mmCIF file with all atom_site columns, C-alpha atoms in Angstrom:
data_model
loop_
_atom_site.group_PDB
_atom_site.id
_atom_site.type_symbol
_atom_site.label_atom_id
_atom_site.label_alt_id
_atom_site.label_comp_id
_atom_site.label_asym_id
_atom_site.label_entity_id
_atom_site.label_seq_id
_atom_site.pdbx_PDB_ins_code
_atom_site.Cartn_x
_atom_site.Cartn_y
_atom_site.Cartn_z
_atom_site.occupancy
_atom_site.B_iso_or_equiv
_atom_site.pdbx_formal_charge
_atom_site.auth_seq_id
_atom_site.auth_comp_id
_atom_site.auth_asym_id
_atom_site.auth_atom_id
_atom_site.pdbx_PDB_model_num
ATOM 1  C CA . UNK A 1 1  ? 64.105 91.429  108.462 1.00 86.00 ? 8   UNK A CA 1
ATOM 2  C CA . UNK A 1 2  ? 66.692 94.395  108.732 1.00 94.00 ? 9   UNK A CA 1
ATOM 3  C CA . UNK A 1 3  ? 69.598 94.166  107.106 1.00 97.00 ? 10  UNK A CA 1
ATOM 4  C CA . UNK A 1 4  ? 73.246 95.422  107.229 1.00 97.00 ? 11  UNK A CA 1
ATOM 5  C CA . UNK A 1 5  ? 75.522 95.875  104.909 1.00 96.00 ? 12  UNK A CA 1
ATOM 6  C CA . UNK A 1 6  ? 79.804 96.816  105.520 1.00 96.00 ? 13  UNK A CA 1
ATOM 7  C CA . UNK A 1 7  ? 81.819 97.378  102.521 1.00 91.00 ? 14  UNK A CA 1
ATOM 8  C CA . UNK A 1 8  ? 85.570 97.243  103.814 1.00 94.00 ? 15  UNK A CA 1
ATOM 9  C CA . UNK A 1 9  ? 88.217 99.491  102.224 1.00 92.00 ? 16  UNK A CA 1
ATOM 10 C CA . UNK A 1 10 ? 91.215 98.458  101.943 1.00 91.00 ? 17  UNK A CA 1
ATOM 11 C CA . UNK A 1 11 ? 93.861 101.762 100.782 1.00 86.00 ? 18  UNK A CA 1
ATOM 12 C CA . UNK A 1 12 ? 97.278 102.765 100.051 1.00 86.00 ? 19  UNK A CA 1
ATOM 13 C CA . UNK A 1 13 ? 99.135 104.602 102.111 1.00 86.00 ? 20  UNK A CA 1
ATOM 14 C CA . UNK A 1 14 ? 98.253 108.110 102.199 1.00 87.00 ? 21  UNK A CA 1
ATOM 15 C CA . UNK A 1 15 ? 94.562 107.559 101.010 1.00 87.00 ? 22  UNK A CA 1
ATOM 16 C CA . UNK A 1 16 ? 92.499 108.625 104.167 1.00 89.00 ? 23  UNK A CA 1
ATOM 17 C CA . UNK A 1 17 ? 91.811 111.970 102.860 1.00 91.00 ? 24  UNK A CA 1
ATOM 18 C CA . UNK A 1 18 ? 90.615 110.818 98.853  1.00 87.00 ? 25  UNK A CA 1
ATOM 19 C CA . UNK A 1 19 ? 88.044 108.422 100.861 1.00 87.00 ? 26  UNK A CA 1
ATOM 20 C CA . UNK A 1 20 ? 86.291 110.832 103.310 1.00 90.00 ? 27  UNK A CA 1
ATOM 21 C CA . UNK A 1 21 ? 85.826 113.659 100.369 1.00 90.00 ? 28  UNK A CA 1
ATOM 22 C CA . UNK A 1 22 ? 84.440 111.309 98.039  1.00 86.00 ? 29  UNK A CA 1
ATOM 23 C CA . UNK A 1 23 ? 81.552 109.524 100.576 1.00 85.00 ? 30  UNK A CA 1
ATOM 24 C CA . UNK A 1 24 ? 81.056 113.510 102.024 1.00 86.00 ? 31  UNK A CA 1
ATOM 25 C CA . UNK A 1 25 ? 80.671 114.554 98.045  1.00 80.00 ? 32  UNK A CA 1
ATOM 26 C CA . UNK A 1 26 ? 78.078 111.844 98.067  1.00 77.00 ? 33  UNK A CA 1
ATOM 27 C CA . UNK A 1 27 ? 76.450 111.445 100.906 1.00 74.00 ? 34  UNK A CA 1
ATOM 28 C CA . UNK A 1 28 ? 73.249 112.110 100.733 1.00 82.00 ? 35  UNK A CA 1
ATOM 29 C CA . UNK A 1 29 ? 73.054 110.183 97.155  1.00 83.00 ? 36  UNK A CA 1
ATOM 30 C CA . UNK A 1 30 ? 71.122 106.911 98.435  1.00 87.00 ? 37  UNK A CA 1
ATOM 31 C CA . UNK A 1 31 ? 68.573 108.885 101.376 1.00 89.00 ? 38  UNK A CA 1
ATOM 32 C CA . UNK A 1 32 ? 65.755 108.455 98.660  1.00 90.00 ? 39  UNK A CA 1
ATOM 33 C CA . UNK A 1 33 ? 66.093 104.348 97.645  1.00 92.00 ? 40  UNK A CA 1
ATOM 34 C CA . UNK A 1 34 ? 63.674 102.378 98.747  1.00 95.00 ? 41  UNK A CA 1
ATOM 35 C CA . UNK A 1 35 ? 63.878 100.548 102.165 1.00 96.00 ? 42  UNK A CA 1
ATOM 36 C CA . UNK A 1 36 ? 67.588 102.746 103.151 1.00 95.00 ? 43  UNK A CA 1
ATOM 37 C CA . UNK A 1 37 ? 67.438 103.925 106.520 1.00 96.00 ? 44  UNK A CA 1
ATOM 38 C CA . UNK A 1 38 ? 71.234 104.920 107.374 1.00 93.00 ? 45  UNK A CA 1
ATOM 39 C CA . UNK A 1 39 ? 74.699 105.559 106.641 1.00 92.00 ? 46  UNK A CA 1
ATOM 40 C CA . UNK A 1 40 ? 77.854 105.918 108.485 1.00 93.00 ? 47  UNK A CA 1
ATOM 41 C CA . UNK A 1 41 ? 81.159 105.730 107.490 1.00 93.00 ? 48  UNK A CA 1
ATOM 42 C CA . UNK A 1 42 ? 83.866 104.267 109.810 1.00 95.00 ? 49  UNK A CA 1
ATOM 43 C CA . UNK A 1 43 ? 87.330 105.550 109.933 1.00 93.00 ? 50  UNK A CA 1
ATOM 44 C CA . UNK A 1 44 ? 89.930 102.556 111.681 1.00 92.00 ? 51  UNK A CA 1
ATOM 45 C CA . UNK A 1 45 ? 91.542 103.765 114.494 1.00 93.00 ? 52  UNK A CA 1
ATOM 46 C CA . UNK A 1 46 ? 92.425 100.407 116.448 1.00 95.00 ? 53  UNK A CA 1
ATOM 47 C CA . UNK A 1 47 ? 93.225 97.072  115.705 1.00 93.00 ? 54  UNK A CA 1
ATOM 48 C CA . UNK A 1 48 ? 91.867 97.459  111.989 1.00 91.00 ? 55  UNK A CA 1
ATOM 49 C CA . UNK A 1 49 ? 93.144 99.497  108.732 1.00 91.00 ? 56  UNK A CA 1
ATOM 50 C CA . UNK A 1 50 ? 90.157 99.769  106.659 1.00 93.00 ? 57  UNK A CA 1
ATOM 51 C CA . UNK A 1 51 ? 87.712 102.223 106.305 1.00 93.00 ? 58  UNK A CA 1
ATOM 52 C CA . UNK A 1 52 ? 84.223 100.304 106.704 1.00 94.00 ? 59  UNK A CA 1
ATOM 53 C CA . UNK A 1 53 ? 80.926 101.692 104.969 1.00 92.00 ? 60  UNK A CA 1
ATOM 54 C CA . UNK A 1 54 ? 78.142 100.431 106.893 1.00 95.00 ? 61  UNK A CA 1
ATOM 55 C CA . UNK A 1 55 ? 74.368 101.156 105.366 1.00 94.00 ? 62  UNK A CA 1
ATOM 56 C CA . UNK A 1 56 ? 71.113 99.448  106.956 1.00 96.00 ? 63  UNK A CA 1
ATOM 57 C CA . UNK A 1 57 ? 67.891 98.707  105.015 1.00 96.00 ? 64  UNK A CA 1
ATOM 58 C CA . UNK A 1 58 ? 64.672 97.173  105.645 1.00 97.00 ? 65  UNK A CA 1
ATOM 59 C CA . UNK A 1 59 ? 65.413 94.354  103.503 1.00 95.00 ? 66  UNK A CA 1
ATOM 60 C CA . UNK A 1 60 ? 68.410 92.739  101.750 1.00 95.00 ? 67  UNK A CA 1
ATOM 61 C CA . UNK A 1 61 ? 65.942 92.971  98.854  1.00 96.00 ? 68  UNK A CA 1
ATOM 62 C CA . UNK A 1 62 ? 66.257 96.741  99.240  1.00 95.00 ? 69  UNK A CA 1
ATOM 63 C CA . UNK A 1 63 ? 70.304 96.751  99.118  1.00 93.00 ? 70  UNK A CA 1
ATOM 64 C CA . UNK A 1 64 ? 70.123 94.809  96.383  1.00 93.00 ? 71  UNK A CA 1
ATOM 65 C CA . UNK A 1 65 ? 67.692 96.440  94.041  1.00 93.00 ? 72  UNK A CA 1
ATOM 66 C CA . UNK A 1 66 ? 69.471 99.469  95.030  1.00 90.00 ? 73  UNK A CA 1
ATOM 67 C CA . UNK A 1 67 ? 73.195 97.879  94.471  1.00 87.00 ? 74  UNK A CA 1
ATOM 68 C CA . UNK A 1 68 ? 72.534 97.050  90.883  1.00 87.00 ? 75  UNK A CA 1
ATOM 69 C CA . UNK A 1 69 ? 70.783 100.019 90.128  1.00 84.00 ? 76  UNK A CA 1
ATOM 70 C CA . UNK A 1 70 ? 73.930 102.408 90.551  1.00 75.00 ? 77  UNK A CA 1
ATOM 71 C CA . UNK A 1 71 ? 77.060 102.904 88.208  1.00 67.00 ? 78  UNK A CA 1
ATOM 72 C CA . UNK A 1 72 ? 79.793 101.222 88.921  1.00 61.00 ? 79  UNK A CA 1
ATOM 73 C CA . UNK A 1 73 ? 82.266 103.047 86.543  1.00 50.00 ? 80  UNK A CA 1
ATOM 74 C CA . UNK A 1 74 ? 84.804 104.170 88.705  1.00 50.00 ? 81  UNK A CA 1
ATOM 75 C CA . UNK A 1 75 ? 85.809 100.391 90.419  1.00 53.00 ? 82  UNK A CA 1
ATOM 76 C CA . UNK A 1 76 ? 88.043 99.581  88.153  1.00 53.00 ? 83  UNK A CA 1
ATOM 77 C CA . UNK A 1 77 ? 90.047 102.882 88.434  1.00 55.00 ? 84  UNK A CA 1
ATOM 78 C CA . UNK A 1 78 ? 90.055 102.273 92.209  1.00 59.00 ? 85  UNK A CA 1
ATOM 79 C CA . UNK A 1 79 ? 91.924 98.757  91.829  1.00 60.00 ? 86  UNK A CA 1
ATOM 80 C CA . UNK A 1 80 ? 94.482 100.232 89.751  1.00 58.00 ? 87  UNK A CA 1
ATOM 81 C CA . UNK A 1 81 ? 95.208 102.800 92.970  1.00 64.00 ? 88  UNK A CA 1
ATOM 82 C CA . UNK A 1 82 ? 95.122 100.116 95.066  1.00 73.00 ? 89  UNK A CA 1
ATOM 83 C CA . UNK A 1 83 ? 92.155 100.006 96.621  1.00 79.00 ? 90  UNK A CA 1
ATOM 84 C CA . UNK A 1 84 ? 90.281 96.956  96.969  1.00 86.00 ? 91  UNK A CA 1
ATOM 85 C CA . UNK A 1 85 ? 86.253 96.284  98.300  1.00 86.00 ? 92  UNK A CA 1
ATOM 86 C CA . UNK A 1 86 ? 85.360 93.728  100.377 1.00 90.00 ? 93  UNK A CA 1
ATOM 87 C CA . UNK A 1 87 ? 81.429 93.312  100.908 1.00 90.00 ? 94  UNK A CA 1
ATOM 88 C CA . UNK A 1 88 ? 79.782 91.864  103.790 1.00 94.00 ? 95  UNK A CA 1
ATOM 89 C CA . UNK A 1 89 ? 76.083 91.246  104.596 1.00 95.00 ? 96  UNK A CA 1
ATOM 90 C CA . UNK A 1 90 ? 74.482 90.511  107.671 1.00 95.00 ? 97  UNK A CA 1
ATOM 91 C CA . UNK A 1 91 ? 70.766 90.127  108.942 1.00 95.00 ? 98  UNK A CA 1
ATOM 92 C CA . UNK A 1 92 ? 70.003 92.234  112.159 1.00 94.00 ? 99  UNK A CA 1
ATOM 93 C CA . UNK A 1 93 ? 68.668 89.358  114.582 1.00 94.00 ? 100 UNK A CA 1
ATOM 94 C CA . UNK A 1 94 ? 65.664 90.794  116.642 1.00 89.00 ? 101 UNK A CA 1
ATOM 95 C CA . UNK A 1 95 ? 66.226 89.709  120.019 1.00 91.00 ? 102 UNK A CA 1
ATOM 96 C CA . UNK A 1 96 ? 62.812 90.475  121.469 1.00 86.00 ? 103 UNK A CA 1
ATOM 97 C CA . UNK A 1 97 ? 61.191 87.465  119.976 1.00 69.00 ? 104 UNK A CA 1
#
């Protein structure tokens, strides 16, 4: 079963810019993982402030072999900027059956 996964950002003030260079310095970084099949990254415009990151996979498997495979280094940086991650999973229901 597909499956979708949003990571909202929630920024100071001011932040908009940082964001979009560092997912357009990176993003082509997870084309090759196993099971990926997009990307797109949301900038909020109404009725929401947070950027949302929004990748689809084949399988949640897939986002999850691939989520604890990469460094997670800089997180902890981000916090103290006040940034904060909020992640959110969802299975894509097929409607045709």
């Amino acid at each position: 079963m597909a499956y979708v996964n949003i990571t909202a950002l929630s920024f100071p003030p001011g932040a908009q810019a940082e964001i979009e260079r560092r997912f357009g310095a990176r993003k082509k970084a997870v084309d090759a993982a196993a099971g990926f099949q997009g990307f797109e990254l949301l900038r909020p415009t109404v009725g929401e402030d947070r950027y949302f990151v929004v990748t689809r996979w084949d399988s949640q498997q897939d986002y999850q072999a691939w989520s604890s495979a990469r460094p997670t280094g800089g997180h902890d940086d981000d916090k103290r900027r006040g940034m904060n991650v909020e992640i959110l999973g969802f299975e894509v229901v097929d409607l045709d059956d």
